Amino acid sequence: MSSHPSLKVPASRHKLCRRCHSYFDSADNAGRANGCNYHPQPYVNRYHPEGERYYAAVDENPKHKGWSGSCWECCGAESKDAPGCVWGTHISYDEP
């Protein structure tokens, strides 16, 4: 049995962006107002530049107190929740 074309439910245009992890309307994905800010590189954990001395002397040396050890590799922002440093159009998970 074939179904009538007018009875088909239209596919949802709302898709999940793999860059900013928010939903967007795929029919309206152009222009600065409709894109997203994202980080093109991963959030990473870094070893302190002074190595073992940092971990052994963090309480004795005030210059070490602000080292978080983690940051976005692309921009150096230390907060996991930092806004994206690059703007682009949304890309859904079903796009190549």
Short mmCIF file of C-alpha atoms in Angstrom, two decimals:
data_model
loop_
_atom_site.label_atom_id
_atom_site.label_comp_id
_atom_site.label_asym_id
_atom_site.label_seq_id
_atom_site.Cartn_x
_atom_site.Cartn_y
_atom_site.Cartn_z
CA MET A 1 0.00 0.00 0.00
CA SER A 2 1.45 3.33 -0.98
CA SER A 3 0.84 6.45 1.03
CA HIS A 4 -0.41 9.68 -0.44
CA PRO A 5 2.33 12.38 -0.57
CA SER A 6 0.15 14.99 1.12
CA LEU A 7 -0.32 12.71 4.14
CA LYS A 8 3.39 12.41 4.91
CA VAL A 9 4.57 14.15 8.04
CA PRO A 10 7.25 16.73 7.15
CA ALA A 11 10.70 16.09 8.56
CA SER A 12 11.70 18.31 11.44
CA ARG A 13 13.90 21.23 10.47
CA HIS A 14 15.24 21.55 14.01
CA LYS A 15 18.58 19.84 14.38
CA LEU A 16 21.25 19.64 17.07
CA CYS A 17 24.46 21.53 16.30
CA ARG A 18 27.60 19.47 16.87
CA ARG A 19 29.63 22.64 17.43
CA CYS A 20 27.62 24.54 20.06
CA HIS A 21 25.22 21.73 21.13
CA SER A 22 22.08 23.81 20.70
CA TYR A 23 19.08 23.23 18.43
CA PHE A 24 18.74 25.28 15.26
CA ASP A 25 16.37 25.61 12.32
CA SER A 26 18.15 24.07 9.34
CA ALA A 27 16.11 26.20 6.93
CA ASP A 28 17.41 29.40 8.55
CA ASN A 29 21.12 28.77 9.13
CA ALA A 30 22.75 31.68 7.32
CA GLY A 31 23.92 34.99 8.63
CA ARG A 32 25.62 36.06 11.82
CA ALA A 33 22.39 36.14 13.84
CA ASN A 34 21.72 32.46 13.20
CA GLY A 35 25.16 30.89 13.55
CA CYS A 36 27.05 29.82 16.64
CA ASN A 37 30.21 30.47 18.62
CA TYR A 38 32.28 27.38 19.30
CA HIS A 39 35.77 26.14 20.14
CA PRO A 40 37.48 24.44 17.16
CA GLN A 41 39.97 22.65 19.42
CA PRO A 42 39.34 20.40 22.46
CA TYR A 43 39.38 21.25 26.15
CA VAL A 44 42.64 19.78 27.41
CA ASN A 45 44.58 19.18 30.62
CA ARG A 46 48.11 20.52 30.59
CA TYR A 47 51.10 19.61 32.67
CA HIS A 48 52.46 22.64 34.51
CA PRO A 49 55.52 24.19 32.77
CA GLU A 50 57.58 23.78 35.94
CA GLY A 51 56.59 20.14 36.29
CA GLU A 52 57.14 18.38 39.61
CA ARG A 53 58.09 21.63 41.35
CA TYR A 54 54.58 22.97 40.81
CA TYR A 55 52.87 20.02 42.42
CA ALA A 56 55.33 19.87 45.32
CA ALA A 57 55.35 23.59 46.13
CA VAL A 58 51.94 24.98 45.21
CA ASP A 59 51.30 26.17 48.78
CA GLU A 60 54.74 27.72 49.21
CA ASN A 61 54.92 29.59 45.92
CA PRO A 62 52.11 32.13 45.28
CA LYS A 63 52.82 32.35 41.53
CA HIS A 64 51.51 28.79 41.15
CA LYS A 65 48.13 29.35 42.83
CA GLY A 66 46.28 30.48 39.67
CA TRP A 67 47.32 27.57 37.44
CA SER A 68 44.25 25.60 36.51
CA GLY A 69 46.01 23.03 34.34
CA SER A 70 43.05 22.89 31.94
CA CYS A 71 42.12 25.11 29.01
CA TRP A 72 40.63 25.28 25.54
CA GLU A 73 43.51 24.43 23.22
CA CYS A 74 42.38 26.93 20.57
CA CYS A 75 42.26 30.10 22.66
CA GLY A 76 43.67 29.28 26.09
CA ALA A 77 40.45 30.12 27.99
CA GLU A 78 40.59 28.19 31.27
CA SER A 79 36.87 27.88 31.99
CA LYS A 80 35.12 24.84 30.51
CA ASP A 81 32.07 27.12 30.07
CA ALA A 82 33.96 29.91 28.24
CA PRO A 83 32.08 31.20 25.18
CA GLY A 84 33.35 29.94 21.84
CA CYS A 85 36.24 31.79 20.26
CA VAL A 86 35.20 31.19 16.62
CA TRP A 87 31.94 31.96 14.82
CA GLY A 88 30.44 29.76 12.11
CA THR A 89 27.22 28.30 10.83
CA HIS A 90 25.61 25.43 12.70
CA ILE A 91 26.53 21.91 11.57
CA SER A 92 24.21 19.04 12.40
CA TYR A 93 25.33 15.54 13.30
CA ASP A 94 23.91 14.16 10.07
CA GLU A 95 26.09 16.43 7.89
CA PRO A 96 29.53 15.22 6.74
#
